[in-house]
Coordinates of C-alpha atoms and ligand atoms in Angstrom, one line a residue:
X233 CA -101.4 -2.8 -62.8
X234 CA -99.3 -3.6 -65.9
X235 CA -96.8 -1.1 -64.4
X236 CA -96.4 -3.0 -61.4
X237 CA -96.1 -6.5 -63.0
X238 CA -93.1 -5.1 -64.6
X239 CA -91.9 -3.9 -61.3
X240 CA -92.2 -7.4 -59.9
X241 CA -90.4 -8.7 -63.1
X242 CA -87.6 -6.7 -62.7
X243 CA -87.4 -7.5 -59.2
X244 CA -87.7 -11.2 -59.7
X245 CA -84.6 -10.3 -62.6
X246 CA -82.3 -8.2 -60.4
X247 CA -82.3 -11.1 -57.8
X248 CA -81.8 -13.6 -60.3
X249 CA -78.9 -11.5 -61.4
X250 CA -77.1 -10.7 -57.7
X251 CA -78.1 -14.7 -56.6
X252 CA -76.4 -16.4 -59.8
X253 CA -73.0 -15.8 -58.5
X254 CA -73.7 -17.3 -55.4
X255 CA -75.2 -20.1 -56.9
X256 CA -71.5 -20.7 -58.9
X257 CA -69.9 -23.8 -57.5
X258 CA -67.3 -22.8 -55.3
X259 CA -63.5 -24.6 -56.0
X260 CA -63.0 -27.4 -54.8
X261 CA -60.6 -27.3 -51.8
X262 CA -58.1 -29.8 -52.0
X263 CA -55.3 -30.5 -49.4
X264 CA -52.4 -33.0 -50.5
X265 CA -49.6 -34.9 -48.0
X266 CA -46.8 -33.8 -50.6
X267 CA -45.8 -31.4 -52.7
X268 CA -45.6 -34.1 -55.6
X269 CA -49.4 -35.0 -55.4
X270 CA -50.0 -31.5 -55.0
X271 CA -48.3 -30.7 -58.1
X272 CA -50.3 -33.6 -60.1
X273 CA -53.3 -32.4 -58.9
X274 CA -52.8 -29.1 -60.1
X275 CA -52.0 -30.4 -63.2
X276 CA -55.6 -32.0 -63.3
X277 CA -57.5 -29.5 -61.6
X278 CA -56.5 -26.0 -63.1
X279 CA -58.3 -22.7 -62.1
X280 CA -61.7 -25.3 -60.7
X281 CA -59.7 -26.1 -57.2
X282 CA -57.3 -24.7 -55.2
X283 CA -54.6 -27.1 -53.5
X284 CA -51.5 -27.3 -51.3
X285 CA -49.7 -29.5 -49.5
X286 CA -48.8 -30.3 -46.2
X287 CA -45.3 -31.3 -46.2
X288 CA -42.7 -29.3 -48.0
X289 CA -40.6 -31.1 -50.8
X290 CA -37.5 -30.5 -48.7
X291 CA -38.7 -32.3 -45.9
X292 CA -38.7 -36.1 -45.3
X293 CA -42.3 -37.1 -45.7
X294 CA -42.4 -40.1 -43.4
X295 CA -41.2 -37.6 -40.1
X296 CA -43.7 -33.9 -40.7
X297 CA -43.8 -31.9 -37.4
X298 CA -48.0 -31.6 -37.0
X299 CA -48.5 -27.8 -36.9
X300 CA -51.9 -26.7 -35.5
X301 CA -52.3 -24.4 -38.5
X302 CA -52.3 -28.0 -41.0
X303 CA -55.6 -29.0 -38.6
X304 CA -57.2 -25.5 -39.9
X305 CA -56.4 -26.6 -43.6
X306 CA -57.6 -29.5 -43.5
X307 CA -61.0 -28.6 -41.7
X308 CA -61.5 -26.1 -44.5
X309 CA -60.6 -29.1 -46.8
X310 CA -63.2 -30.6 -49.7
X311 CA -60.6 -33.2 -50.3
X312 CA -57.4 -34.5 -49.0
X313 CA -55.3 -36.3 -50.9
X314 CA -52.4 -38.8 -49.7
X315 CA -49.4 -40.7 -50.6
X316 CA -50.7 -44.2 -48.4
X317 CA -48.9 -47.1 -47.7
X318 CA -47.9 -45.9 -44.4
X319 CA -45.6 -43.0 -45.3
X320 CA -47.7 -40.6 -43.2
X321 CA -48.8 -42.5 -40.4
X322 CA -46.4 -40.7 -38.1
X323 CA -48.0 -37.4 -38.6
X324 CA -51.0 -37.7 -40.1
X325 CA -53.7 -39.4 -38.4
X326 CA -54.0 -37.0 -35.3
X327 CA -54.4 -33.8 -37.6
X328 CA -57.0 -36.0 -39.5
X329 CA -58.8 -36.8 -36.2
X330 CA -58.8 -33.4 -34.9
X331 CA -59.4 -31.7 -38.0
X332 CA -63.0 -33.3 -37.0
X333 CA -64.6 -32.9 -41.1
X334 CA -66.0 -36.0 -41.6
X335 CA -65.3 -35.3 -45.2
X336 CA -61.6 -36.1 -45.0
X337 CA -61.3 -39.1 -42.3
X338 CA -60.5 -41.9 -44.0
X339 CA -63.1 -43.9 -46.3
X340 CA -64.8 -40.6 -46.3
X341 CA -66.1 -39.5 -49.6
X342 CA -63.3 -36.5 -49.6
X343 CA -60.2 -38.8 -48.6
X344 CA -58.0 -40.7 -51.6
X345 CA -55.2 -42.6 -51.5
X346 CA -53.2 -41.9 -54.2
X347 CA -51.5 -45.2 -54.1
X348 CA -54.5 -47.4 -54.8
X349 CA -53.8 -47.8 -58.2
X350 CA -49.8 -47.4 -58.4
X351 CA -47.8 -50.2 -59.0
X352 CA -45.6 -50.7 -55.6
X353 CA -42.7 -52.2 -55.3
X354 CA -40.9 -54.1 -52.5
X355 CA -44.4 -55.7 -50.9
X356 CA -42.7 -57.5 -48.1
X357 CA -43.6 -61.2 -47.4
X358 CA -45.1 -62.0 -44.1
X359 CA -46.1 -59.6 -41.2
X360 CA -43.7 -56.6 -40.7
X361 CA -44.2 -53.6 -39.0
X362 CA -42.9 -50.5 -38.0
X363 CA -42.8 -51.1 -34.6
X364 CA -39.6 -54.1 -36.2
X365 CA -37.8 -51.1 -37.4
X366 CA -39.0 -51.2 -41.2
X367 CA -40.5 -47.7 -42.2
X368 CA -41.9 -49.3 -45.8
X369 CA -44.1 -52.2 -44.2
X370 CA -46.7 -51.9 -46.9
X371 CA -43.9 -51.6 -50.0
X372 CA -42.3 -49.2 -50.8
X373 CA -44.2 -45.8 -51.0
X374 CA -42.0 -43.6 -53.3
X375 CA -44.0 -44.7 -55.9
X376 CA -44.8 -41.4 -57.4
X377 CA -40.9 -41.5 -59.2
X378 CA -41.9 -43.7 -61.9
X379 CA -43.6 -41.7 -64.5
X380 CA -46.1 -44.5 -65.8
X381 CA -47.5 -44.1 -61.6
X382 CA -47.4 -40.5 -62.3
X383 CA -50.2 -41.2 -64.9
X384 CA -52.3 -43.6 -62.9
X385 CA -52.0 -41.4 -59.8
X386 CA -53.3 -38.6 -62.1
X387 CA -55.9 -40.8 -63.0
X388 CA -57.1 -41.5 -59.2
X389 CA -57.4 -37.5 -58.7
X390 CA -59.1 -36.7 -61.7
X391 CA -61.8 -39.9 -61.1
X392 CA -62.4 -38.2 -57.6
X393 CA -62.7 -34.4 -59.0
X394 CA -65.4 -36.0 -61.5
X395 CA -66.9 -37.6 -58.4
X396 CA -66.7 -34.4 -56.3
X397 CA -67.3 -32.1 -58.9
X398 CA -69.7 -34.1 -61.9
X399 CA -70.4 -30.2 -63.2
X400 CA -66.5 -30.2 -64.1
X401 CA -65.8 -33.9 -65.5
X402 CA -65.5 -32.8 -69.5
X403 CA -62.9 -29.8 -67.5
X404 CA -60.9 -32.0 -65.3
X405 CA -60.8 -35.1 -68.2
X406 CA -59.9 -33.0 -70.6
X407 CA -56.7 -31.8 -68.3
X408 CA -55.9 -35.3 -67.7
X409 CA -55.5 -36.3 -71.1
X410 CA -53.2 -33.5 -71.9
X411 CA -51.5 -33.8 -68.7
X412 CA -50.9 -37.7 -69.5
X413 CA -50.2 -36.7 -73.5
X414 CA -47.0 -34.6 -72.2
X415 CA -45.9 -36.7 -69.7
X416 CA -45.6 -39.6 -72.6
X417 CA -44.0 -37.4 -74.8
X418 CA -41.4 -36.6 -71.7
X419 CA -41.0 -40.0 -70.9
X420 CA -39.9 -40.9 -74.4
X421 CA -37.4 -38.3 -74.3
X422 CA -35.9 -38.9 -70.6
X423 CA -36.0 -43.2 -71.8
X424 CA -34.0 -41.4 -74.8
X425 CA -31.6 -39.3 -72.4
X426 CA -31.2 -42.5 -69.5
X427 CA -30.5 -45.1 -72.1
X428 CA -26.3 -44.5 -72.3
X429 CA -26.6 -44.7 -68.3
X430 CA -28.1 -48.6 -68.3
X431 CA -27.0 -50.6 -65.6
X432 CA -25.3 -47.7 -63.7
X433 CA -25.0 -48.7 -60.0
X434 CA -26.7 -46.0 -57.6
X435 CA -26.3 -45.0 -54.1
X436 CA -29.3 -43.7 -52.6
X437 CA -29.7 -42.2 -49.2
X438 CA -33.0 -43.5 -48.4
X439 CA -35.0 -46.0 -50.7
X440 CA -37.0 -43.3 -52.0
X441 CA -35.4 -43.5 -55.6
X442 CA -36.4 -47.6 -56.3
X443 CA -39.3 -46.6 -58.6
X444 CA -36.9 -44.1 -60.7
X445 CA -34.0 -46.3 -61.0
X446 CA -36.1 -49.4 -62.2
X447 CA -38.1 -46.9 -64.6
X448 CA -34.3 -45.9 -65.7
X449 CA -32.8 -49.2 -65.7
X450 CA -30.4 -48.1 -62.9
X451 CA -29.1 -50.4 -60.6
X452 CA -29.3 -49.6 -56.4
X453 CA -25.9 -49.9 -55.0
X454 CA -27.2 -49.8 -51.3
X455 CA -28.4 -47.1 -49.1
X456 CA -25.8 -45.8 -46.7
Ligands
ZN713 ZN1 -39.3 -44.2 -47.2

């Protein structure tokens, strides 16, 4: 009797032992629009998510070809993470939609815009649209070239990791702080490095640069 007690014991031990793994919190699987967000989140998220972005940093994020094989990402996806104001909204929406995990569509518990706490420049007065030629109708989005929006959008990821994940919020605000720590002591040093070029007049080719130049006080020239 005693022996098989012992038996059931070490039964009840070896599953314990072969289920605990599977019982580990898998990583949370986060897809991001840009490389940029994808890089912040990284910075936040460390070895408890994967992450990778849809658009390349070479390419023009407002014009993405949709590729069937960004639908498979993003059905996989625990979170997706985008720039907002309307930079996507050419590409985006339909690989949302057929991606069909509710997770990810938007207002879904796995969808964040990154821009909701950024400051935005260039809000324009009045009703515009795309549709009148304007590809920034809800300000600017380039937002993510300012440094001090590098911070708050860091903010916004790690608040929704902590929401996703509540295991890993001492993990993920621990990153954040360090991640916010360097960028301050950078920002210091590139004010430092900027501060003989005050005033400089810039040509840009798009308006993607507004945030960096006003960060830098440099002055836009025009776009071409
Ligand atoms: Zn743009």
């Amino acid at each position: 009797m005693k022996k098989s007690v012992s038996l059931v014991a070490m039964v009840a031990a070896a599953c314990f032992v072969v289920s605990s793994p599977a019982r580990a919190q898998s990583k949370l699987n986060v897809i991001a629009t840009t490389e940029d967000l994808a890089s912040i989140g990284r910075e936040v998220g460390g070895d408890r998510i994967t992450i990778e972005s849809i658009a390349k940093g070479y390419q023009d994020p407002h014009y993405v070809e949709a590729k069937p094989s960004f639908i498979l990402k993003l059905q996989r996806a625990d979170l997706l993470v985008v720039v907002g104001r309307e930079l996507e909204i050419g590409w985006l929406p339909p690989l949302i939609q057929q991606s069909r995990n509710g997770k990810i569509q938007v207002g879904g518990e796995g969808y964040l815009d990154a821009s909701l706490t950024a400051q935005i420049l260039e809000i324009p007065n009045g009703n515009i649209t795309r549709a009148m030629g304007d590809v920034h109708p809800l300000g600017n989005p380039h937002y993510w070239t300012d440094p001090e929006n590098g911070k708050r959008i860091a903010k916004e990821i790690a608040d929704k990791f902590d929401q996703l994940r509540p295991n890993d919020h001492a993990y993920f605000d621990q990153r954040l702080n360090d991640f916010t720590t360097r960028l301050d002591t950078a920002e210091k040093r590139w004010l430092a490095m900027m501060a003989p070029y005050k005033s400089t007049k810039v040509v840009t080719y798009h308006k993607s640069f507004d945030y960096f130049l006003e960060r830098f006080n440099l002055e836009l020239a025009g776009t071409p």
